[in-house]
GROMACS .gro file of C-alpha atoms in nm:
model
  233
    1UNK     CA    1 -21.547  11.756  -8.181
    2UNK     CA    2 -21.860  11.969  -8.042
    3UNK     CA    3 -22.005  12.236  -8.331
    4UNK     CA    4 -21.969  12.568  -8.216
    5UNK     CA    5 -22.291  12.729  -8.200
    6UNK     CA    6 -22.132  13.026  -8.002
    7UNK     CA    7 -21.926  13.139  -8.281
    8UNK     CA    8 -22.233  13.090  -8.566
    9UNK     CA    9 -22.417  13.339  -8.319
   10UNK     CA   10 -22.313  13.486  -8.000
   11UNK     CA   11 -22.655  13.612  -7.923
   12UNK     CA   12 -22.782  13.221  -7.923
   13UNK     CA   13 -22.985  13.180  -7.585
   14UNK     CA   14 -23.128  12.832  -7.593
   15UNK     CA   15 -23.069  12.522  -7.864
   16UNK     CA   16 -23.119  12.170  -7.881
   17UNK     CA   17 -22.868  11.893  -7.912
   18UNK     CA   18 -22.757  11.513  -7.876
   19UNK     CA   19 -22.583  11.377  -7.594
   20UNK     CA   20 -22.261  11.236  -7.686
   21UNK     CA   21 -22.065  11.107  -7.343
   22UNK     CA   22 -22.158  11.115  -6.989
   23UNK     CA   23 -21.897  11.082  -6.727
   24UNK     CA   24 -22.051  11.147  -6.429
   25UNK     CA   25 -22.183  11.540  -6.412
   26UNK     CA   26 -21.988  11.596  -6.710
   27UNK     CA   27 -22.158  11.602  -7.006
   28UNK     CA   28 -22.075  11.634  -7.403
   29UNK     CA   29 -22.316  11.750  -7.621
   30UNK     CA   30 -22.313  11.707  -8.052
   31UNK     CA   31 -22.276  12.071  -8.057
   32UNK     CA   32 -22.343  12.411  -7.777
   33UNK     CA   33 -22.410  12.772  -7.724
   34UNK     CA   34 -22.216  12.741  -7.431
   35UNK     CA   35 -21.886  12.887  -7.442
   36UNK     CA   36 -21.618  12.684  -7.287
   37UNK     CA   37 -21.343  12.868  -7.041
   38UNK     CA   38 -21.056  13.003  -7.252
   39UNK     CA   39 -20.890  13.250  -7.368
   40UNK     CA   40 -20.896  13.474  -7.031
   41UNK     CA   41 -21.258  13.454  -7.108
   42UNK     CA   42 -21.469  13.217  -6.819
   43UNK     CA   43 -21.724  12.951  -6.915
   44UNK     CA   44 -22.081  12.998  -6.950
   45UNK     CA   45 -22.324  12.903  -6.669
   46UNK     CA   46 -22.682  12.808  -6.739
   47UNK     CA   47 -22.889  12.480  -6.761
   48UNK     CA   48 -22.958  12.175  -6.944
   49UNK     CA   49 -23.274  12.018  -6.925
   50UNK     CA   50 -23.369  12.214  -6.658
   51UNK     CA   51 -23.046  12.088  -6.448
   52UNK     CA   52 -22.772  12.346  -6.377
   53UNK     CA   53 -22.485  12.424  -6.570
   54UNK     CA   54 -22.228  12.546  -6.362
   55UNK     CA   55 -21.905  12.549  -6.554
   56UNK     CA   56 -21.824  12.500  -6.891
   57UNK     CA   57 -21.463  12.403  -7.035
   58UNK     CA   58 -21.290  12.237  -7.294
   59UNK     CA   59 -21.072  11.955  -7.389
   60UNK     CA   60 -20.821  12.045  -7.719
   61UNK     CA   61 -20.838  11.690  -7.910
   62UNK     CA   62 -20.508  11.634  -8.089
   63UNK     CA   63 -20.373  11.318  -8.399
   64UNK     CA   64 -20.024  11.309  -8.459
   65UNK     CA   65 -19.900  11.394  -8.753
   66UNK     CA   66 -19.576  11.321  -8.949
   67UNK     CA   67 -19.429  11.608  -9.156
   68UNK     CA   68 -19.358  11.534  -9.579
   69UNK     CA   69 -18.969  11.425  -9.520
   70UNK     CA   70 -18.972  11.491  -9.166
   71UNK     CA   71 -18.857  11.185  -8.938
   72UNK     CA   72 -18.999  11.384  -8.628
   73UNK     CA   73 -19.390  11.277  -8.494
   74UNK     CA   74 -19.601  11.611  -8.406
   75UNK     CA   75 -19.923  11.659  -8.212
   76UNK     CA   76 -20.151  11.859  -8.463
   77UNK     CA   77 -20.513  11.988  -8.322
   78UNK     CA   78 -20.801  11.892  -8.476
   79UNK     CA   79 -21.057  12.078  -8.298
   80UNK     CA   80 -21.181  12.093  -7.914
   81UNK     CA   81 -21.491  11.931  -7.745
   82UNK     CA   82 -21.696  12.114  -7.493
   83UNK     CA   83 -21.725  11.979  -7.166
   84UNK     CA   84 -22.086  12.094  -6.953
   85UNK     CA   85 -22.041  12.036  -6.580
   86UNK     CA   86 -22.356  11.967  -6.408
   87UNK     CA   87 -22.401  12.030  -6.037
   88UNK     CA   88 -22.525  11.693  -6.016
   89UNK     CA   89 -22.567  11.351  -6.257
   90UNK     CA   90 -22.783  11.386  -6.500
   91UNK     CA   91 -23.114  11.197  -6.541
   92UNK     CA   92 -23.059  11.154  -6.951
   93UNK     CA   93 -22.846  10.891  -7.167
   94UNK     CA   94 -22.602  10.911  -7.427
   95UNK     CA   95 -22.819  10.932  -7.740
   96UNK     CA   96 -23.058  11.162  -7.600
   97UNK     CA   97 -23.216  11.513  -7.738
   98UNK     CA   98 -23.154  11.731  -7.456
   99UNK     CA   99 -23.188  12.138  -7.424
  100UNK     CA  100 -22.967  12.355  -7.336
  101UNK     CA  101 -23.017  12.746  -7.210
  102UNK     CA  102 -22.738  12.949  -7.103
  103UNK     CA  103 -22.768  13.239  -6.866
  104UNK     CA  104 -22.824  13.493  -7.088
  105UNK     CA  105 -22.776  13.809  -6.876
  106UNK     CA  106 -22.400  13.722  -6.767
  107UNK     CA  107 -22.373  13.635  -7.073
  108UNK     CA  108 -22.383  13.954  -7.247
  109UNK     CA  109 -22.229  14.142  -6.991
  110UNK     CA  110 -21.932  13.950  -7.082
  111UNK     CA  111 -21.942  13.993  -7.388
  112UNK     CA  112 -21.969  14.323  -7.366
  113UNK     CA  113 -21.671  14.351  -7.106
  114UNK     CA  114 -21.475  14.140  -7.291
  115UNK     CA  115 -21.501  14.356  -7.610
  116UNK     CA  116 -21.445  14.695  -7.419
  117UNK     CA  117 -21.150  14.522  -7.253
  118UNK     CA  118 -20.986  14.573  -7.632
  119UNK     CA  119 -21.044  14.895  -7.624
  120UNK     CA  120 -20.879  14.927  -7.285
  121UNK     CA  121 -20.589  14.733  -7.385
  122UNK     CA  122 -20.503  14.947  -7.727
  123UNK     CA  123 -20.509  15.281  -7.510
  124UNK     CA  124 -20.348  15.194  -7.202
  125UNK     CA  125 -20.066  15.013  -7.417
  126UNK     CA  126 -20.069  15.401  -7.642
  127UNK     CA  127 -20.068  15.615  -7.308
  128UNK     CA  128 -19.853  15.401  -7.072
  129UNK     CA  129 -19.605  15.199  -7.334
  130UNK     CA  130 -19.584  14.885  -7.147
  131UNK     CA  131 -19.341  14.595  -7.325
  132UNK     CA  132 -19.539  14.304  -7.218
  133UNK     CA  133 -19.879  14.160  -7.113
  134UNK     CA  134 -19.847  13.947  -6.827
  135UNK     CA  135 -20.229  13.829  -6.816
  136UNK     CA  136 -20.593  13.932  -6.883
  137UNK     CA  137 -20.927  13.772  -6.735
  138UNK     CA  138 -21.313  13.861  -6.777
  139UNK     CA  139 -21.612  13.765  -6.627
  140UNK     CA  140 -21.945  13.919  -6.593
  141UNK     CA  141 -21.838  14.178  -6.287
  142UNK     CA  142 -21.496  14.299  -6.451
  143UNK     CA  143 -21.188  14.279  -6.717
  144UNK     CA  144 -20.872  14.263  -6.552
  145UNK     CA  145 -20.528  14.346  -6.811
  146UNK     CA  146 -20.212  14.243  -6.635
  147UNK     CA  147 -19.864  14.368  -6.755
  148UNK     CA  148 -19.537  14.448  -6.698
  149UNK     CA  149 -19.466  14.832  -6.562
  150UNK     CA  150 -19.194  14.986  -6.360
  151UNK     CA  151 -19.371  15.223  -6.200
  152UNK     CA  152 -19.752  15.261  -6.007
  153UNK     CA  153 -20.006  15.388  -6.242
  154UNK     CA  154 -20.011  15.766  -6.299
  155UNK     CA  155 -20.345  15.815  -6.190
  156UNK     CA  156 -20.408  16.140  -6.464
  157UNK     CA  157 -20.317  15.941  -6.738
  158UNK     CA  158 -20.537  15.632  -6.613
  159UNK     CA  159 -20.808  15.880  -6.631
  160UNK     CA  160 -20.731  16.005  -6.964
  161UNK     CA  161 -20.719  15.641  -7.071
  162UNK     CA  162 -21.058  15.583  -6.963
  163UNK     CA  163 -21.177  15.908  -7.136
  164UNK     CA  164 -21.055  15.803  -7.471
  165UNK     CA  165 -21.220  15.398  -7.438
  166UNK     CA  166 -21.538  15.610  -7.396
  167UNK     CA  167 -21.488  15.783  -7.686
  168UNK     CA  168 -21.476  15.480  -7.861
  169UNK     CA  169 -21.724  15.336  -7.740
  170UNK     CA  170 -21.951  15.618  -7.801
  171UNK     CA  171 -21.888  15.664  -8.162
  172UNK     CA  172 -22.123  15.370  -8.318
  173UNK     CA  173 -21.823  15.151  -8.438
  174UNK     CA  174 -21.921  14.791  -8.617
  175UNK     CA  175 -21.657  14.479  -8.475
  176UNK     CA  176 -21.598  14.235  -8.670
  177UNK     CA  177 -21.546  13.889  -8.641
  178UNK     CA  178 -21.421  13.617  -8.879
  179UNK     CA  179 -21.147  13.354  -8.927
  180UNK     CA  180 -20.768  13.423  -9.027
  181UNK     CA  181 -20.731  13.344  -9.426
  182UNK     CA  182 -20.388  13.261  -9.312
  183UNK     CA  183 -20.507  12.977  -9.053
  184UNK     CA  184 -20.886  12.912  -9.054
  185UNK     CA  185 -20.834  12.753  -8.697
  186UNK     CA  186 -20.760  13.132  -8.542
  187UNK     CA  187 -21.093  13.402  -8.504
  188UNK     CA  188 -20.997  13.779  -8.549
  189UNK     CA  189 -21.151  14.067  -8.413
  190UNK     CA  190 -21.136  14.372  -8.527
  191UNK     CA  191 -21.258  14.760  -8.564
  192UNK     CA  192 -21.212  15.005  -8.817
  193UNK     CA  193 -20.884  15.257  -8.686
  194UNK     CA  194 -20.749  14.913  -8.471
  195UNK     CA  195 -20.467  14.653  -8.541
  196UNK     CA  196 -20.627  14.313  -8.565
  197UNK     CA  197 -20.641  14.102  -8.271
  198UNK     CA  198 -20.666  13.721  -8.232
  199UNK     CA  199 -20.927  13.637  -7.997
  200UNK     CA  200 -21.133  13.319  -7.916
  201UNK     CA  201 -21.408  13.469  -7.715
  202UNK     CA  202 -21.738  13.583  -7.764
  203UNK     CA  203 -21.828  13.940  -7.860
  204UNK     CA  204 -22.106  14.190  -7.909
  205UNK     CA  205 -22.140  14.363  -8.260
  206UNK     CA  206 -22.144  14.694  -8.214
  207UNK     CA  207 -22.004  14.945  -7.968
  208UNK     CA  208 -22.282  15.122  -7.854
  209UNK     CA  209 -22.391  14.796  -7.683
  210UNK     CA  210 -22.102  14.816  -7.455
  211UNK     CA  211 -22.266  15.175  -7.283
  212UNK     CA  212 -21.968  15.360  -7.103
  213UNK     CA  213 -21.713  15.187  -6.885
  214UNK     CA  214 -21.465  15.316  -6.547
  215UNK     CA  215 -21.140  15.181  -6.539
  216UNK     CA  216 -20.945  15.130  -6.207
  217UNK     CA  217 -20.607  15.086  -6.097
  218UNK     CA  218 -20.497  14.760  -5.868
  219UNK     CA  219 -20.103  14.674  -5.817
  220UNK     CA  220 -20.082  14.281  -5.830
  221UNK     CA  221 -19.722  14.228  -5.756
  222UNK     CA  222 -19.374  14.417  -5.803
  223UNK     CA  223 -19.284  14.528  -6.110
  224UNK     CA  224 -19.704  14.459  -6.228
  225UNK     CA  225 -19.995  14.673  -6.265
  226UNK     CA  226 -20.333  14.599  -6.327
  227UNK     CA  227 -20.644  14.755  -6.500
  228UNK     CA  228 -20.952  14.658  -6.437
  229UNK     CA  229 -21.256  14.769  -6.664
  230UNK     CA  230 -21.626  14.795  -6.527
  231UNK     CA  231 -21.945  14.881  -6.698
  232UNK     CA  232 -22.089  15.209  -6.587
  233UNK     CA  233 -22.512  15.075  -6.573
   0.00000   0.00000   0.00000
């Protein structure tokens, strides 16, 4: 299991680690900064002893478990390693101190999408009452929130959603971030005035980092609409 320094501290550029398995460009360190596709929420990009980082996932490791007077086997997790893929073998061993540096810049403009993209997502589901999310995805140009809708976008109340997110976001407001009492394995997010959300993905502290965002309208497929959030720079 790789130690998560990208939940410890988000705003981690650069750390040192030990090389755990090598499998080709692949690499697994003893514990990263760089966050690991998931969650809607694409990998980090950056480099490694001074040799490219291009993606970043994850593998879930699982043990299997058999309930207290249960005859049934389960698959429980236990925790995830990170896998860093290189965009070419690296010239280090298993064993080895290597250091890492993620690209800071897309970095924090995803984070700051990403927590914006909550904002989006509480008043679009108030203005427009949609039943169901269908998907969501951020990287560092956008935030895209699929869902479910009969009808195309009324393009006044898009607007008025966007108004309100930058009222948010203008008014100083302090997210927090910790893990569910109920099941230490889940991270919450939340914001004083907002339901708690689950989310695995990395996030700035404060909404006045996020500056002021545009939202804009984009029909996926029939019966779908999508909202995509930008930061205004």
């Amino acid at each position: 299991m790789t130690k998560k320094l990208y939940y410890q501290d988000p705003y981690m550029k650069e750390f040192d680690a030990k090389v755990v398995e090598i499998d080709d460009n692949k690499v697994v360190l003893d514990q990263t900064c760089f966050y690991p596709w998931g969650g809607g929420q694409v990998g980090d990009t950056g480099e490694i002893n001074g040799i490219r980082v291009v993606d970043t996932q994850k593998i879930v490791e699982k043990i299997i478990v058999t309930e207290q007077n249960q005859p049934f086997k389960s698959e429980k997790p236990v925790g995830s390693k990170v896998i860093h893929i290189l965009e070419k073998e690296p010239n280090f061993k298993v064993g080895d101190t290597v250091h890492g540096k993620i690209d800071w810049d897309r970095r924090y403009r995803i984070m700051r999408l990403h927590s914006a993209a909550h904002f989006t997502y509480y008043v679009a589901l108030d203005v427009f009452k949609f039943k169901k999310v269908r998907g969501s995805y951020v990287d560092d140009k956008k935030d895209r929130l699929d869902f479910e809708y009969p009808e195309r976008l009324d393009p006044e109340k898009l607007k008025r959603v966007e108004d309100r997110v930058n009222e948010i976001l203008g008014k100083n407001l302090e997210i927090k971030r910790y893990n569910d009492p109920k099941n230490p394995e889940l991270l919450c997010w939340e914001v004083e005035g907002f339901p708690m959300m689950h989310c695995g993905g990395t996030h700035v502290k404060n909404t006045e980092e996020i500056g002021r965002v545009r939202l804009k309208r984009v029909n996926p497929g029939k019966g779908l609409e999508r909202i995509e959030t930008y930061l205004v720079e």
